[in-house]
């Protein structure tokens, strides 16, 4: 192990000690600009007209006051004028993100009225997440269609009842209605809600948590455009998490010229909808320019809100998707035909690539990585594939017209792809998607190779010949070393040190994990370091331990903490879920120890992701990794003590475990097939 690697092992203690006070203070003062601060709408709402809560008269609603479907085949009175845009916005606001939707409408209303631009939105609201009125419209809980104009909302379709926005027919009807009633030379459609990538987006809470899966999105767009007499959208956008993927782009290529979407999770504030002003001010703006404006303004919006660390947003030329598919098809041949020799290289490349939508619990992790980053790492791991990987990188460069990212996502190239680490983490439904057979074949071949790794080439420590060693010191912490079987060197992908507290029944409650090192010099040495601290969270009344997945990026000078939690809404809140899986992501500048970002994300029962909207009267519980007495593992919630979910007031601190406390540390090595082995230390804190 070289000096740089050794320094990396010991840097955590300095950082954590420096952070003890800084984390606590920054949390108390709302560091990171979390959009969960109280009254998030108040400042923007004051800019709008608040003198009236009267509903604008809707002439069309009188024609059919009880109808639920949107009427199709509207009469087109005028041909589209040149240099005009119609933007349809499909707002699935019947979710816990409803308050953010209200903010976005206020942003839309700030766009100057122009003959160049029609902004038309279908908005489905919730019964209980918010009771706020919206500009000139009183609170409602059903579905309405608005035209956004003159800083107000003009209701053009009312008395529609509670539509199911997870139904593709609702999407198709809205597309047909909106583009027929507001014909324009250029057309855009933007879908708004939680997102999950290839599984789709949603849900509509008021309709049994129905989501729009990827096929339903395609079906709704296809039918809606056909009914409106439109060949293709100029722009399709997703103001939602994780939709900037190869799979989504392949599905949308038939229906639009340009796609705007995020590879990574989106903060709750989402896009800056004032970006649409570019269409009002310049009649010659095309889809590419609009997309780039949205992306650039989104980054500034995130900076203004203190959430820019992990953002991404890509502007994709969908006409170039065939080139990306062809490049993957070219890689399919060697990766499948030579899978026994190349699968280890692909596994190493995967382990080194930028992961998106990540969670320490693999059952919640989105299992997505950056495709361009994967190609670059694969080329490094196997120079014989360099021509093919460079072709894929080049195709992605041509595809991505522009993208923005944050410090934590700077290696992103603009397009994600689904790549489960193991077959057991994959979802069967993925392999029924159409149009992506090359990648599906690569994955299946890779999974098969994982299961065929010879036993003598699987990850294992040589503990009989070379017993593990460790040093333990109250100041310097724990350093544990062990020899792995060099026959497995080419198959190894990572080493991790886990640390925790032994329970009376022989199980182990792990408190965290950090990367360890694997020597690549032929010595067969793995080493892990633990500084004997634990993360605590406090609401000012109670303090609890929290599990921490900590890792450093030396190149960017950043440290990242992912903390798994659960959130339980108050029983009388009306929320339709008993709990939410939550990940708290904290990003730290390792040089200054400044907190750059602190944000809570949740995933619901449908697998959709979004920023957590927490009721301060709700409770947050820590989640830990438990090693059972039979050596199996479970992620468990410890619900003996919950913290009040008043997120801006929560404080975080790394604290030393008390002297004399029994602890266990385990150093693990893993190969690309998920095979693993570990050595352990059981001792007392000095």
mmCIF file of C-alpha atoms in Angstrom, residues 107-444:
data_model
loop_
_atom_site.group_PDB
_atom_site.id
_atom_site.type_symbol
_atom_site.label_atom_id
_atom_site.label_comp_id
_atom_site.label_asym_id
_atom_site.label_seq_id
_atom_site.Cartn_x
_atom_site.Cartn_y
_atom_site.Cartn_z
ATOM 1 C CA UNK A 107 -42.654 30.645 -11.035
ATOM 2 C CA UNK A 108 -44.599 29.921 -14.234
ATOM 3 C CA UNK A 109 -46.853 32.889 -13.546
ATOM 4 C CA UNK A 110 -43.840 35.195 -13.552
ATOM 5 C CA UNK A 111 -43.223 34.446 -17.224
ATOM 6 C CA UNK A 112 -44.376 37.525 -19.188
ATOM 7 C CA UNK A 113 -47.473 37.035 -21.295
ATOM 8 C CA UNK A 114 -46.546 36.799 -24.956
ATOM 9 C CA UNK A 115 -48.230 35.935 -28.223
ATOM 10 C CA UNK A 116 -45.245 33.621 -28.788
ATOM 11 C CA UNK A 117 -46.074 31.309 -25.877
ATOM 12 C CA UNK A 118 -48.944 29.308 -24.380
ATOM 13 C CA UNK A 119 -48.364 27.639 -21.012
ATOM 14 C CA UNK A 120 -51.132 25.137 -20.264
ATOM 15 C CA UNK A 121 -51.094 22.915 -17.179
ATOM 16 C CA UNK A 122 -53.181 20.042 -15.893
ATOM 17 C CA UNK A 123 -52.920 20.082 -12.101
ATOM 18 C CA UNK A 124 -54.186 17.333 -9.801
ATOM 19 C CA UNK A 125 -54.065 18.328 -6.131
ATOM 20 C CA UNK A 126 -54.216 16.436 -2.861
ATOM 21 C CA UNK A 127 -56.887 16.321 -0.161
ATOM 22 C CA UNK A 128 -54.505 16.924 2.726
ATOM 23 C CA UNK A 129 -50.875 17.820 1.908
ATOM 24 C CA UNK A 130 -51.645 21.519 1.442
ATOM 25 C CA UNK A 131 -54.653 23.784 1.882
ATOM 26 C CA UNK A 132 -52.995 26.822 0.321
ATOM 27 C CA UNK A 133 -54.689 28.737 -2.441
ATOM 28 C CA UNK A 134 -52.746 29.268 -5.633
ATOM 29 C CA UNK A 135 -52.451 32.801 -6.961
ATOM 30 C CA UNK A 136 -56.020 33.811 -7.848
ATOM 31 C CA UNK A 137 -57.429 30.277 -7.341
ATOM 32 C CA UNK A 138 -58.785 29.029 -4.015
ATOM 33 C CA UNK A 139 -57.623 25.666 -2.674
ATOM 34 C CA UNK A 140 -59.050 22.637 -4.471
ATOM 35 C CA UNK A 141 -58.436 18.887 -4.304
ATOM 36 C CA UNK A 142 -59.568 17.641 -7.707
ATOM 37 C CA UNK A 143 -58.136 18.194 -11.191
ATOM 38 C CA UNK A 144 -58.197 21.356 -13.292
ATOM 39 C CA UNK A 145 -56.583 22.678 -16.464
ATOM 40 C CA UNK A 146 -55.112 26.171 -16.403
ATOM 41 C CA UNK A 147 -53.664 28.584 -18.882
ATOM 42 C CA UNK A 148 -50.923 30.548 -17.163
ATOM 43 C CA UNK A 149 -51.159 34.160 -18.285
ATOM 44 C CA UNK A 150 -50.754 37.700 -16.964
ATOM 45 C CA UNK A 151 -49.429 36.466 -13.632
ATOM 46 C CA UNK A 152 -52.612 34.515 -12.944
ATOM 47 C CA UNK A 153 -54.242 31.199 -13.702
ATOM 48 C CA UNK A 154 -57.125 31.104 -16.139
ATOM 49 C CA UNK A 155 -59.221 27.965 -15.617
ATOM 50 C CA UNK A 156 -60.002 26.533 -19.020
ATOM 51 C CA UNK A 157 -61.281 23.152 -17.832
ATOM 52 C CA UNK A 158 -63.099 22.710 -14.527
ATOM 53 C CA UNK A 159 -65.510 20.266 -12.889
ATOM 54 C CA UNK A 160 -63.390 17.366 -14.122
ATOM 55 C CA UNK A 161 -63.541 15.449 -10.882
ATOM 56 C CA UNK A 162 -60.633 13.495 -9.440
ATOM 57 C CA UNK A 163 -58.762 12.261 -12.516
ATOM 58 C CA UNK A 164 -56.216 9.472 -12.244
ATOM 59 C CA UNK A 165 -52.977 10.938 -13.554
ATOM 60 C CA UNK A 166 -51.414 7.483 -13.386
ATOM 61 C CA UNK A 167 -53.720 6.465 -16.240
ATOM 62 C CA UNK A 168 -52.189 6.887 -19.724
ATOM 63 C CA UNK A 169 -55.626 7.830 -21.077
ATOM 64 C CA UNK A 170 -55.573 10.949 -18.887
ATOM 65 C CA UNK A 171 -52.192 11.894 -20.317
ATOM 66 C CA UNK A 172 -53.351 11.223 -23.887
ATOM 67 C CA UNK A 173 -56.527 13.267 -23.425
ATOM 68 C CA UNK A 174 -54.609 16.225 -21.999
ATOM 69 C CA UNK A 175 -52.091 16.183 -24.843
ATOM 70 C CA UNK A 176 -54.856 16.040 -27.449
ATOM 71 C CA UNK A 177 -56.893 18.749 -25.752
ATOM 72 C CA UNK A 178 -54.001 21.125 -25.050
ATOM 73 C CA UNK A 179 -52.322 21.036 -28.440
ATOM 74 C CA UNK A 180 -55.650 21.175 -30.295
ATOM 75 C CA UNK A 181 -56.926 24.166 -28.343
ATOM 76 C CA UNK A 182 -53.578 25.995 -28.454
ATOM 77 C CA UNK A 183 -51.990 25.175 -31.826
ATOM 78 C CA UNK A 184 -48.408 26.347 -32.231
ATOM 79 C CA UNK A 185 -45.466 25.811 -34.529
ATOM 80 C CA UNK A 186 -43.428 24.187 -31.736
ATOM 81 C CA UNK A 187 -44.713 22.004 -28.919
ATOM 82 C CA UNK A 188 -43.322 20.853 -25.603
ATOM 83 C CA UNK A 189 -44.592 18.465 -22.926
ATOM 84 C CA UNK A 190 -43.218 18.369 -19.380
ATOM 85 C CA UNK A 191 -44.177 15.728 -16.810
ATOM 86 C CA UNK A 192 -43.883 16.620 -13.111
ATOM 87 C CA UNK A 193 -43.765 14.353 -10.029
ATOM 88 C CA UNK A 194 -41.577 11.811 -8.294
ATOM 89 C CA UNK A 195 -39.506 9.696 -10.669
ATOM 90 C CA UNK A 196 -37.685 6.364 -10.751
ATOM 91 C CA UNK A 197 -36.174 6.056 -14.237
ATOM 92 C CA UNK A 198 -37.231 3.068 -16.329
ATOM 93 C CA UNK A 199 -39.998 2.028 -13.843
ATOM 94 C CA UNK A 200 -41.739 5.328 -14.631
ATOM 95 C CA UNK A 201 -42.986 8.222 -12.512
ATOM 96 C CA UNK A 202 -45.762 9.121 -10.113
ATOM 97 C CA UNK A 203 -47.709 8.211 -8.077
ATOM 98 C CA UNK A 204 -51.203 9.633 -7.941
ATOM 99 C CA UNK A 205 -51.834 9.128 -4.221
ATOM 100 C CA UNK A 206 -55.575 9.681 -4.539
ATOM 101 C CA UNK A 207 -55.900 6.837 -7.039
ATOM 102 C CA UNK A 208 -54.344 3.906 -5.192
ATOM 103 C CA UNK A 209 -50.816 5.218 -5.782
ATOM 104 C CA UNK A 210 -51.109 4.534 -9.503
ATOM 105 C CA UNK A 211 -47.975 5.407 -11.470
ATOM 106 C CA UNK A 212 -47.251 5.970 -15.145
ATOM 107 C CA UNK A 213 -44.794 3.256 -16.087
ATOM 108 C CA UNK A 214 -42.541 3.825 -19.065
ATOM 109 C CA UNK A 215 -44.820 1.979 -21.490
ATOM 110 C CA UNK A 216 -47.826 3.963 -20.276
ATOM 111 C CA UNK A 217 -45.950 7.234 -20.752
ATOM 112 C CA UNK A 218 -45.157 6.172 -24.307
ATOM 113 C CA UNK A 219 -48.735 5.046 -24.963
ATOM 114 C CA UNK A 220 -50.212 8.268 -23.613
ATOM 115 C CA UNK A 221 -47.902 10.455 -25.667
ATOM 116 C CA UNK A 222 -48.436 8.418 -28.837
ATOM 117 C CA UNK A 223 -52.220 8.533 -28.617
ATOM 118 C CA UNK A 224 -52.321 12.185 -27.586
ATOM 119 C CA UNK A 225 -50.091 13.327 -30.448
ATOM 120 C CA UNK A 226 -52.034 11.256 -32.954
ATOM 121 C CA UNK A 227 -55.323 12.791 -31.827
ATOM 122 C CA UNK A 228 -53.816 16.279 -31.986
ATOM 123 C CA UNK A 229 -52.408 15.672 -35.464
ATOM 124 C CA UNK A 230 -48.794 16.210 -34.356
ATOM 125 C CA UNK A 231 -45.953 14.023 -35.597
ATOM 126 C CA UNK A 232 -43.419 14.745 -32.851
ATOM 127 C CA UNK A 233 -42.875 16.947 -29.856
ATOM 128 C CA UNK A 234 -40.084 19.460 -30.136
ATOM 129 C CA UNK A 235 -39.260 18.893 -26.467
ATOM 130 C CA UNK A 236 -40.147 16.322 -23.826
ATOM 131 C CA UNK A 237 -39.124 17.117 -20.252
ATOM 132 C CA UNK A 238 -39.239 15.363 -16.896
ATOM 133 C CA UNK A 239 -39.135 17.512 -13.778
ATOM 134 C CA UNK A 240 -38.646 14.389 -11.669
ATOM 135 C CA UNK A 241 -35.905 12.235 -10.194
ATOM 136 C CA UNK A 242 -33.810 9.724 -12.150
ATOM 137 C CA UNK A 243 -35.483 10.091 -15.561
ATOM 138 C CA UNK A 244 -32.316 10.967 -17.511
ATOM 139 C CA UNK A 245 -31.618 7.394 -18.540
ATOM 140 C CA UNK A 246 -30.805 5.389 -21.637
ATOM 141 C CA UNK A 247 -34.051 3.467 -21.239
ATOM 142 C CA UNK A 248 -36.272 6.555 -20.971
ATOM 143 C CA UNK A 249 -34.471 8.266 -23.858
ATOM 144 C CA UNK A 250 -34.890 5.208 -26.095
ATOM 145 C CA UNK A 251 -38.619 5.147 -25.326
ATOM 146 C CA UNK A 252 -39.005 8.886 -26.008
ATOM 147 C CA UNK A 253 -36.940 8.981 -29.236
ATOM 148 C CA UNK A 254 -39.996 8.117 -31.301
ATOM 149 C CA UNK A 255 -42.037 10.984 -29.898
ATOM 150 C CA UNK A 256 -39.739 13.994 -29.436
ATOM 151 C CA UNK A 257 -36.665 15.734 -30.807
ATOM 152 C CA UNK A 258 -35.082 16.867 -27.510
ATOM 153 C CA UNK A 259 -35.375 15.484 -23.969
ATOM 154 C CA UNK A 260 -34.535 17.286 -20.715
ATOM 155 C CA UNK A 261 -34.170 15.085 -17.625
ATOM 156 C CA UNK A 262 -32.027 14.428 -14.565
ATOM 157 C CA UNK A 263 -29.868 11.358 -14.084
ATOM 158 C CA UNK A 264 -29.762 11.923 -10.334
ATOM 159 C CA UNK A 265 -32.298 12.689 -7.643
ATOM 160 C CA UNK A 266 -33.855 16.152 -7.914
ATOM 161 C CA UNK A 267 -34.278 18.456 -4.912
ATOM 162 C CA UNK A 268 -37.899 19.289 -4.202
ATOM 163 C CA UNK A 269 -37.675 22.746 -5.744
ATOM 164 C CA UNK A 270 -37.021 21.086 -9.109
ATOM 165 C CA UNK A 271 -36.622 23.247 -12.176
ATOM 166 C CA UNK A 272 -36.769 27.017 -12.229
ATOM 167 C CA UNK A 273 -39.954 27.460 -14.240
ATOM 168 C CA UNK A 274 -39.137 31.076 -14.966
ATOM 169 C CA UNK A 275 -36.834 29.545 -17.605
ATOM 170 C CA UNK A 276 -39.823 29.549 -19.957
ATOM 171 C CA UNK A 277 -39.406 33.314 -20.198
ATOM 172 C CA UNK A 278 -36.886 32.678 -22.974
ATOM 173 C CA UNK A 279 -39.807 31.603 -25.183
ATOM 174 C CA UNK A 280 -41.787 34.747 -24.396
ATOM 175 C CA UNK A 281 -38.896 37.067 -25.119
ATOM 176 C CA UNK A 282 -37.481 35.470 -28.275
ATOM 177 C CA UNK A 283 -39.745 34.118 -30.997
ATOM 178 C CA UNK A 284 -36.918 32.181 -32.681
ATOM 179 C CA UNK A 285 -35.929 29.922 -29.768
ATOM 180 C CA UNK A 286 -35.657 26.249 -30.733
ATOM 181 C CA UNK A 287 -35.889 23.151 -28.557
ATOM 182 C CA UNK A 288 -32.134 22.892 -27.991
ATOM 183 C CA UNK A 289 -31.894 26.477 -26.788
ATOM 184 C CA UNK A 290 -34.904 26.022 -24.538
ATOM 185 C CA UNK A 291 -33.415 22.844 -23.071
ATOM 186 C CA UNK A 292 -30.045 24.459 -22.392
ATOM 187 C CA UNK A 293 -31.752 27.430 -20.762
ATOM 188 C CA UNK A 294 -33.744 25.105 -18.497
ATOM 189 C CA UNK A 295 -30.566 23.219 -17.530
ATOM 190 C CA UNK A 296 -28.499 26.317 -16.796
ATOM 191 C CA UNK A 297 -31.291 27.959 -14.812
ATOM 192 C CA UNK A 298 -31.842 24.716 -12.886
ATOM 193 C CA UNK A 299 -28.222 24.775 -11.756
ATOM 194 C CA UNK A 300 -28.484 28.389 -10.620
ATOM 195 C CA UNK A 301 -31.773 27.563 -8.910
ATOM 196 C CA UNK A 302 -30.032 24.749 -7.016
ATOM 197 C CA UNK A 303 -27.138 27.047 -6.072
ATOM 198 C CA UNK A 304 -29.629 29.608 -4.776
ATOM 199 C CA UNK A 305 -31.300 26.886 -2.680
ATOM 200 C CA UNK A 306 -28.043 25.323 -1.476
ATOM 201 C CA UNK A 307 -28.783 21.959 -3.147
ATOM 202 C CA UNK A 308 -26.324 21.969 -6.041
ATOM 203 C CA UNK A 309 -23.841 19.367 -4.791
ATOM 204 C CA UNK A 310 -25.406 16.278 -6.376
ATOM 205 C CA UNK A 311 -27.547 17.705 -9.176
ATOM 206 C CA UNK A 312 -27.592 16.688 -12.817
ATOM 207 C CA UNK A 313 -29.733 17.812 -15.748
ATOM 208 C CA UNK A 314 -29.173 16.763 -19.346
ATOM 209 C CA UNK A 315 -30.353 18.085 -22.703
ATOM 210 C CA UNK A 316 -30.493 15.123 -25.084
ATOM 211 C CA UNK A 317 -30.774 15.048 -28.882
ATOM 212 C CA UNK A 318 -33.092 12.072 -29.239
ATOM 213 C CA UNK A 319 -32.308 11.734 -32.949
ATOM 214 C CA UNK A 320 -28.874 10.426 -31.868
ATOM 215 C CA UNK A 321 -30.172 7.590 -29.691
ATOM 216 C CA UNK A 322 -29.705 5.026 -32.460
ATOM 217 C CA UNK A 323 -25.987 5.800 -32.476
ATOM 218 C CA UNK A 324 -25.770 5.058 -28.749
ATOM 219 C CA UNK A 325 -27.745 1.835 -29.208
ATOM 220 C CA UNK A 326 -25.444 0.849 -32.089
ATOM 221 C CA UNK A 327 -22.378 1.470 -29.930
ATOM 222 C CA UNK A 328 -23.835 -0.723 -27.189
ATOM 223 C CA UNK A 329 -24.646 -3.353 -29.801
ATOM 224 C CA UNK A 330 -21.015 -3.348 -30.900
ATOM 225 C CA UNK A 331 -19.936 -3.884 -27.285
ATOM 226 C CA UNK A 332 -22.497 -6.659 -26.882
ATOM 227 C CA UNK A 333 -20.584 -9.023 -29.157
ATOM 228 C CA UNK A 334 -17.332 -9.247 -27.134
ATOM 229 C CA UNK A 335 -18.985 -8.807 -23.728
ATOM 230 C CA UNK A 336 -21.288 -11.754 -24.400
ATOM 231 C CA UNK A 337 -19.027 -14.010 -26.487
ATOM 232 C CA UNK A 338 -16.022 -13.458 -24.194
ATOM 233 C CA UNK A 339 -17.942 -13.059 -20.976
ATOM 234 C CA UNK A 340 -15.733 -15.349 -18.907
ATOM 235 C CA UNK A 341 -12.700 -13.120 -19.429
ATOM 236 C CA UNK A 342 -14.430 -9.740 -19.787
ATOM 237 C CA UNK A 343 -17.076 -9.955 -17.056
ATOM 238 C CA UNK A 344 -14.461 -9.260 -14.328
ATOM 239 C CA UNK A 345 -13.411 -6.132 -16.244
ATOM 240 C CA UNK A 346 -17.027 -5.018 -16.525
ATOM 241 C CA UNK A 347 -17.485 -5.609 -12.802
ATOM 242 C CA UNK A 348 -14.451 -3.505 -11.931
ATOM 243 C CA UNK A 349 -15.677 -0.756 -14.277
ATOM 244 C CA UNK A 350 -19.090 -0.813 -12.646
ATOM 245 C CA UNK A 351 -17.613 -0.503 -9.167
ATOM 246 C CA UNK A 352 -15.595 2.559 -10.236
ATOM 247 C CA UNK A 353 -18.438 4.353 -12.062
ATOM 248 C CA UNK A 354 -20.648 7.141 -10.759
ATOM 249 C CA UNK A 355 -23.652 5.636 -8.997
ATOM 250 C CA UNK A 356 -27.000 7.431 -9.043
ATOM 251 C CA UNK A 357 -29.941 7.144 -6.663
ATOM 252 C CA UNK A 358 -27.765 5.239 -4.234
ATOM 253 C CA UNK A 359 -28.633 3.838 -0.807
ATOM 254 C CA UNK A 360 -26.623 1.630 1.596
ATOM 255 C CA UNK A 361 -29.508 -0.851 1.445
ATOM 256 C CA UNK A 362 -29.262 -2.413 -2.038
ATOM 257 C CA UNK A 363 -32.978 -3.242 -2.060
ATOM 258 C CA UNK A 364 -33.718 0.504 -2.071
ATOM 259 C CA UNK A 365 -30.779 1.600 -4.234
ATOM 260 C CA UNK A 366 -31.855 2.640 -7.759
ATOM 261 C CA UNK A 367 -29.072 0.437 -9.224
ATOM 262 C CA UNK A 368 -28.161 3.007 -11.872
ATOM 263 C CA UNK A 369 -24.808 4.326 -13.038
ATOM 264 C CA UNK A 370 -23.542 6.870 -15.534
ATOM 265 C CA UNK A 371 -23.186 5.175 -18.919
ATOM 266 C CA UNK A 372 -20.355 7.349 -20.248
ATOM 267 C CA UNK A 373 -18.405 6.932 -17.018
ATOM 268 C CA UNK A 374 -18.904 3.159 -17.269
ATOM 269 C CA UNK A 375 -17.519 3.179 -20.816
ATOM 270 C CA UNK A 376 -14.466 5.166 -19.714
ATOM 271 C CA UNK A 377 -13.762 2.827 -16.785
ATOM 272 C CA UNK A 378 -14.247 -0.257 -18.967
ATOM 273 C CA UNK A 379 -11.714 1.101 -21.439
ATOM 274 C CA UNK A 380 -9.227 1.530 -18.595
ATOM 275 C CA UNK A 381 -9.886 -1.957 -17.235
ATOM 276 C CA UNK A 382 -9.621 -3.649 -20.656
ATOM 277 C CA UNK A 383 -7.556 -1.738 -23.237
ATOM 278 C CA UNK A 384 -8.593 -4.287 -25.843
ATOM 279 C CA UNK A 385 -12.075 -2.750 -25.762
ATOM 280 C CA UNK A 386 -10.826 0.832 -25.988
ATOM 281 C CA UNK A 387 -11.967 1.421 -29.559
ATOM 282 C CA UNK A 388 -15.473 0.225 -28.756
ATOM 283 C CA UNK A 389 -15.718 2.130 -25.469
ATOM 284 C CA UNK A 390 -14.445 5.286 -27.171
ATOM 285 C CA UNK A 391 -17.136 4.860 -29.811
ATOM 286 C CA UNK A 392 -19.764 4.710 -27.050
ATOM 287 C CA UNK A 393 -18.292 7.756 -25.325
ATOM 288 C CA UNK A 394 -18.297 9.612 -28.638
ATOM 289 C CA UNK A 395 -21.920 8.666 -29.316
ATOM 290 C CA UNK A 396 -22.938 9.956 -25.884
ATOM 291 C CA UNK A 397 -21.001 13.185 -26.462
ATOM 292 C CA UNK A 398 -22.925 13.700 -29.702
ATOM 293 C CA UNK A 399 -26.209 12.794 -28.019
ATOM 294 C CA UNK A 400 -25.888 15.126 -25.021
ATOM 295 C CA UNK A 401 -26.278 18.690 -26.248
ATOM 296 C CA UNK A 402 -25.360 19.951 -22.805
ATOM 297 C CA UNK A 403 -25.671 19.019 -19.168
ATOM 298 C CA UNK A 404 -25.071 20.478 -15.740
ATOM 299 C CA UNK A 405 -23.778 18.740 -12.646
ATOM 300 C CA UNK A 406 -22.607 19.417 -9.117
ATOM 301 C CA UNK A 407 -19.309 18.723 -7.356
ATOM 302 C CA UNK A 408 -20.426 15.223 -6.361
ATOM 303 C CA UNK A 409 -21.604 14.362 -9.871
ATOM 304 C CA UNK A 410 -18.878 16.013 -11.923
ATOM 305 C CA UNK A 411 -17.983 12.706 -13.587
ATOM 306 C CA UNK A 412 -21.468 12.446 -15.060
ATOM 307 C CA UNK A 413 -21.666 12.447 -18.844
ATOM 308 C CA UNK A 414 -25.388 13.071 -19.198
ATOM 309 C CA UNK A 415 -26.959 9.614 -19.519
ATOM 310 C CA UNK A 416 -27.598 6.951 -16.864
ATOM 311 C CA UNK A 417 -28.327 3.264 -17.342
ATOM 312 C CA UNK A 418 -29.725 0.492 -15.170
ATOM 313 C CA UNK A 419 -26.911 -1.786 -13.964
ATOM 314 C CA UNK A 420 -27.766 -3.900 -10.890
ATOM 315 C CA UNK A 421 -24.679 -5.070 -9.047
ATOM 316 C CA UNK A 422 -26.128 -8.574 -8.759
ATOM 317 C CA UNK A 423 -28.928 -10.509 -10.434
ATOM 318 C CA UNK A 424 -30.717 -10.663 -7.065
ATOM 319 C CA UNK A 425 -30.922 -6.861 -7.046
ATOM 320 C CA UNK A 426 -32.471 -6.674 -10.517
ATOM 321 C CA UNK A 427 -36.174 -6.373 -11.313
ATOM 322 C CA UNK A 428 -37.656 -8.900 -13.724
ATOM 323 C CA UNK A 429 -39.807 -6.262 -15.395
ATOM 324 C CA UNK A 430 -36.715 -4.579 -16.797
ATOM 325 C CA UNK A 431 -36.143 -7.433 -19.214
ATOM 326 C CA UNK A 432 -39.585 -6.956 -20.750
ATOM 327 C CA UNK A 433 -38.784 -3.424 -21.899
ATOM 328 C CA UNK A 434 -38.563 -3.092 -25.665
ATOM 329 C CA UNK A 435 -35.858 -1.504 -27.816
ATOM 330 C CA UNK A 436 -32.879 -2.094 -25.494
ATOM 331 C CA UNK A 437 -32.034 -5.736 -26.238
ATOM 332 C CA UNK A 438 -28.271 -5.182 -26.561
ATOM 333 C CA UNK A 439 -27.944 -3.926 -23.003
ATOM 334 C CA UNK A 440 -30.364 -6.543 -21.686
ATOM 335 C CA UNK A 441 -28.226 -9.257 -23.301
ATOM 336 C CA UNK A 442 -25.063 -7.770 -21.787
ATOM 337 C CA UNK A 443 -26.662 -7.785 -18.343
ATOM 338 C CA UNK A 444 -27.912 -11.361 -18.600
#
